[in-house]
Amino acid sequence: MGLADKAKDKAEELAGKAKAAAGDATDNPDLETEGRMQESKADLKQAGENVKDSGDDIADALRAASGAVKGDDPDTMR
């Protein structure tokens, strides 16, 4: 996940928190719900990207352990 994507997701999460707080402060349940949904959506995006990052880390560790280099074609390594 790129730094720009992480910043975008974090900004969306913070905007959702602000919207939820504004809805709570103004007694507007629709705005509060919308904010909480926006925050949850951003959290899910971040979690998905963290899973992808972990998978990349595992793949890199396996390549390092086997002596392979990223981009090596496993079909030609025999």
Short mmCIF file of N, CA and C in Angstrom, two decimals:
data_model
loop_
_atom_site.label_atom_id
_atom_site.label_comp_id
_atom_site.label_asym_id
_atom_site.label_seq_id
_atom_site.Cartn_x
_atom_site.Cartn_y
_atom_site.Cartn_z
N MET A 1 0.85 -1.17 0.00
CA MET A 1 0.00 0.00 0.00
C MET A 1 0.89 1.22 0.00
N GLY A 2 0.61 2.12 -0.90
CA GLY A 2 1.41 3.32 -0.98
C GLY A 2 1.09 4.31 0.13
N LEU A 3 2.04 5.17 0.36
CA LEU A 3 1.86 6.18 1.40
C LEU A 3 0.67 7.08 1.10
N ALA A 4 0.48 7.41 -0.16
CA ALA A 4 -0.66 8.26 -0.53
C ALA A 4 -1.99 7.56 -0.22
N ASP A 5 -2.06 6.25 -0.48
CA ASP A 5 -3.29 5.50 -0.18
C ASP A 5 -3.55 5.47 1.32
N LYS A 6 -2.48 5.27 2.10
CA LYS A 6 -2.65 5.25 3.55
C LYS A 6 -3.15 6.59 4.06
N ALA A 7 -2.59 7.67 3.53
CA ALA A 7 -3.02 9.00 3.94
C ALA A 7 -4.47 9.25 3.55
N LYS A 8 -4.85 8.82 2.35
CA LYS A 8 -6.23 9.00 1.87
C LYS A 8 -7.20 8.24 2.76
N ASP A 9 -6.87 6.99 3.09
CA ASP A 9 -7.75 6.18 3.94
C ASP A 9 -7.86 6.78 5.34
N LYS A 10 -6.74 7.28 5.87
CA LYS A 10 -6.75 7.89 7.19
C LYS A 10 -7.59 9.16 7.18
N ALA A 11 -7.46 9.95 6.12
CA ALA A 11 -8.26 11.17 6.00
C ALA A 11 -9.75 10.85 5.94
N GLU A 12 -10.09 9.78 5.21
CA GLU A 12 -11.50 9.36 5.13
C GLU A 12 -12.00 8.92 6.50
N GLU A 13 -11.16 8.21 7.24
CA GLU A 13 -11.54 7.77 8.58
C GLU A 13 -11.78 8.98 9.49
N LEU A 14 -10.87 9.95 9.45
CA LEU A 14 -11.01 11.14 10.30
C LEU A 14 -12.23 11.97 9.90
N ALA A 15 -12.50 12.06 8.60
CA ALA A 15 -13.69 12.78 8.14
C ALA A 15 -14.95 12.10 8.65
N GLY A 16 -14.95 10.78 8.65
CA GLY A 16 -16.09 10.03 9.18
C GLY A 16 -16.29 10.27 10.67
N LYS A 17 -15.17 10.30 11.41
CA LYS A 17 -15.26 10.57 12.85
C LYS A 17 -15.83 11.97 13.09
N ALA A 18 -15.35 12.94 12.31
CA ALA A 18 -15.83 14.31 12.48
C ALA A 18 -17.32 14.41 12.15
N LYS A 19 -17.72 13.72 11.09
CA LYS A 19 -19.13 13.75 10.68
C LYS A 19 -20.00 13.10 11.76
N ALA A 20 -19.52 11.98 12.32
CA ALA A 20 -20.28 11.30 13.38
C ALA A 20 -20.38 12.19 14.62
N ALA A 21 -19.29 12.87 14.95
CA ALA A 21 -19.31 13.76 16.12
C ALA A 21 -20.26 14.94 15.89
N ALA A 22 -20.24 15.48 14.68
CA ALA A 22 -21.14 16.59 14.36
C ALA A 22 -22.59 16.13 14.43
N GLY A 23 -22.86 14.94 13.95
CA GLY A 23 -24.22 14.40 14.02
C GLY A 23 -24.67 14.19 15.45
N ASP A 24 -23.74 13.72 16.28
CA ASP A 24 -24.06 13.52 17.69
C ASP A 24 -24.30 14.86 18.38
N ALA A 25 -23.45 15.84 18.10
CA ALA A 25 -23.56 17.15 18.74
C ALA A 25 -24.83 17.90 18.33
N THR A 26 -25.27 17.69 17.11
CA THR A 26 -26.45 18.41 16.61
C THR A 26 -27.73 17.57 16.70
N ASP A 27 -27.61 16.41 17.32
CA ASP A 27 -28.75 15.51 17.47
C ASP A 27 -29.32 15.11 16.11
N ASN A 28 -28.40 14.80 15.18
CA ASN A 28 -28.80 14.41 13.83
C ASN A 28 -28.36 12.95 13.63
N PRO A 29 -29.24 11.99 13.89
CA PRO A 29 -28.85 10.58 13.81
C PRO A 29 -28.45 10.13 12.40
N ASP A 30 -29.03 10.76 11.39
CA ASP A 30 -28.66 10.38 10.02
C ASP A 30 -27.21 10.76 9.72
N LEU A 31 -26.81 11.96 10.13
CA LEU A 31 -25.44 12.41 9.92
C LEU A 31 -24.46 11.57 10.73
N GLU A 32 -24.85 11.25 11.95
CA GLU A 32 -24.00 10.42 12.80
C GLU A 32 -23.80 9.04 12.19
N THR A 33 -24.87 8.45 11.70
CA THR A 33 -24.80 7.13 11.07
C THR A 33 -23.94 7.18 9.81
N GLU A 34 -24.14 8.22 9.02
CA GLU A 34 -23.34 8.38 7.80
C GLU A 34 -21.85 8.47 8.13
N GLY A 35 -21.53 9.22 9.18
CA GLY A 35 -20.14 9.35 9.60
C GLY A 35 -19.56 8.04 10.08
N ARG A 36 -20.32 7.31 10.86
CA ARG A 36 -19.83 6.01 11.36
C ARG A 36 -19.63 5.02 10.22
N MET A 37 -20.51 5.08 9.23
CA MET A 37 -20.35 4.19 8.06
C MET A 37 -19.10 4.57 7.26
N GLN A 38 -18.87 5.86 7.09
CA GLN A 38 -17.69 6.32 6.37
C GLN A 38 -16.42 5.89 7.11
N GLU A 39 -16.44 6.01 8.42
CA GLU A 39 -15.30 5.61 9.24
C GLU A 39 -15.06 4.09 9.13
N SER A 40 -16.13 3.32 9.18
CA SER A 40 -16.02 1.86 9.06
C SER A 40 -15.48 1.45 7.70
N LYS A 41 -15.95 2.12 6.66
CA LYS A 41 -15.47 1.83 5.30
C LYS A 41 -13.97 2.06 5.20
N ALA A 42 -13.50 3.16 5.78
CA ALA A 42 -12.07 3.47 5.75
C ALA A 42 -11.29 2.43 6.56
N ASP A 43 -11.84 2.02 7.69
CA ASP A 43 -11.17 1.00 8.51
C ASP A 43 -11.05 -0.32 7.74
N LEU A 44 -12.09 -0.69 7.01
CA LEU A 44 -12.05 -1.92 6.23
C LEU A 44 -11.00 -1.84 5.12
N LYS A 45 -10.92 -0.69 4.47
CA LYS A 45 -9.89 -0.51 3.43
C LYS A 45 -8.50 -0.67 4.03
N GLN A 46 -8.30 -0.06 5.19
CA GLN A 46 -6.99 -0.14 5.83
C GLN A 46 -6.67 -1.58 6.22
N ALA A 47 -7.65 -2.30 6.73
CA ALA A 47 -7.43 -3.69 7.12
C ALA A 47 -7.09 -4.55 5.91
N GLY A 48 -7.80 -4.34 4.81
CA GLY A 48 -7.51 -5.09 3.58
C GLY A 48 -6.12 -4.81 3.07
N GLU A 49 -5.71 -3.57 3.11
CA GLU A 49 -4.36 -3.21 2.65
C GLU A 49 -3.31 -3.81 3.58
N ASN A 50 -3.60 -3.86 4.88
CA ASN A 50 -2.66 -4.47 5.82
C ASN A 50 -2.49 -5.96 5.54
N VAL A 51 -3.57 -6.62 5.18
CA VAL A 51 -3.49 -8.04 4.82
C VAL A 51 -2.62 -8.22 3.58
N LYS A 52 -2.83 -7.36 2.57
CA LYS A 52 -2.02 -7.43 1.35
C LYS A 52 -0.55 -7.17 1.67
N ASP A 53 -0.28 -6.19 2.53
CA ASP A 53 1.10 -5.89 2.91
C ASP A 53 1.73 -7.08 3.62
N SER A 54 0.96 -7.74 4.49
CA SER A 54 1.48 -8.92 5.20
C SER A 54 1.79 -10.05 4.22
N GLY A 55 0.92 -10.23 3.25
CA GLY A 55 1.16 -11.26 2.23
C GLY A 55 2.42 -10.97 1.45
N ASP A 56 2.63 -9.70 1.11
CA ASP A 56 3.86 -9.32 0.41
C ASP A 56 5.09 -9.58 1.27
N ASP A 57 4.98 -9.28 2.57
CA ASP A 57 6.10 -9.51 3.49
C ASP A 57 6.43 -11.00 3.58
N ILE A 58 5.40 -11.83 3.63
CA ILE A 58 5.62 -13.28 3.70
C ILE A 58 6.26 -13.77 2.41
N ALA A 59 5.77 -13.30 1.28
CA ALA A 59 6.34 -13.70 -0.01
C ALA A 59 7.81 -13.27 -0.10
N ASP A 60 8.12 -12.06 0.35
CA ASP A 60 9.50 -11.59 0.34
C ASP A 60 10.39 -12.44 1.24
N ALA A 61 9.87 -12.80 2.40
CA ALA A 61 10.64 -13.64 3.33
C ALA A 61 10.90 -15.02 2.74
N LEU A 62 9.90 -15.58 2.08
CA LEU A 62 10.08 -16.89 1.45
C LEU A 62 11.09 -16.82 0.31
N ARG A 63 11.04 -15.72 -0.46
CA ARG A 63 12.02 -15.56 -1.54
C ARG A 63 13.42 -15.44 -0.98
N ALA A 64 13.55 -14.68 0.09
CA ALA A 64 14.86 -14.49 0.70
C ALA A 64 15.40 -15.82 1.24
N ALA A 65 14.53 -16.60 1.85
CA ALA A 65 14.94 -17.89 2.40
C ALA A 65 15.35 -18.87 1.31
N SER A 66 14.73 -18.75 0.14
CA SER A 66 15.04 -19.69 -0.94
C SER A 66 16.16 -19.18 -1.85
N GLY A 67 16.54 -17.93 -1.66
CA GLY A 67 17.59 -17.35 -2.49
C GLY A 67 17.06 -16.76 -3.78
N ALA A 68 15.76 -16.80 -3.96
CA ALA A 68 15.15 -16.24 -5.17
C ALA A 68 15.10 -14.72 -5.05
N VAL A 69 14.92 -14.09 -6.19
CA VAL A 69 14.81 -12.64 -6.25
C VAL A 69 13.43 -12.31 -6.79
N LYS A 70 12.84 -11.23 -6.29
CA LYS A 70 11.52 -10.83 -6.74
C LYS A 70 11.55 -10.67 -8.26
N GLY A 71 10.59 -11.26 -8.93
CA GLY A 71 10.55 -11.21 -10.38
C GLY A 71 11.07 -12.47 -11.03
N ASP A 72 11.74 -13.35 -10.26
CA ASP A 72 12.20 -14.61 -10.82
C ASP A 72 10.99 -15.44 -11.25
N ASP A 73 11.10 -16.07 -12.40
CA ASP A 73 10.03 -16.91 -12.90
C ASP A 73 10.22 -18.32 -12.33
N PRO A 74 9.30 -18.82 -11.51
CA PRO A 74 9.47 -20.14 -10.89
C PRO A 74 9.53 -21.27 -11.93
N ASP A 75 8.96 -21.07 -13.11
CA ASP A 75 9.00 -22.12 -14.14
C ASP A 75 10.38 -22.26 -14.75
N THR A 76 11.18 -21.21 -14.71
CA THR A 76 12.52 -21.29 -15.33
C THR A 76 13.59 -21.52 -14.29
N MET A 77 13.24 -21.70 -13.04
CA MET A 77 14.23 -21.85 -11.98
C MET A 77 14.56 -23.31 -11.70
N ARG A 78 14.15 -24.22 -12.54
CA ARG A 78 14.40 -25.63 -12.27
C ARG A 78 15.74 -26.06 -12.75
#
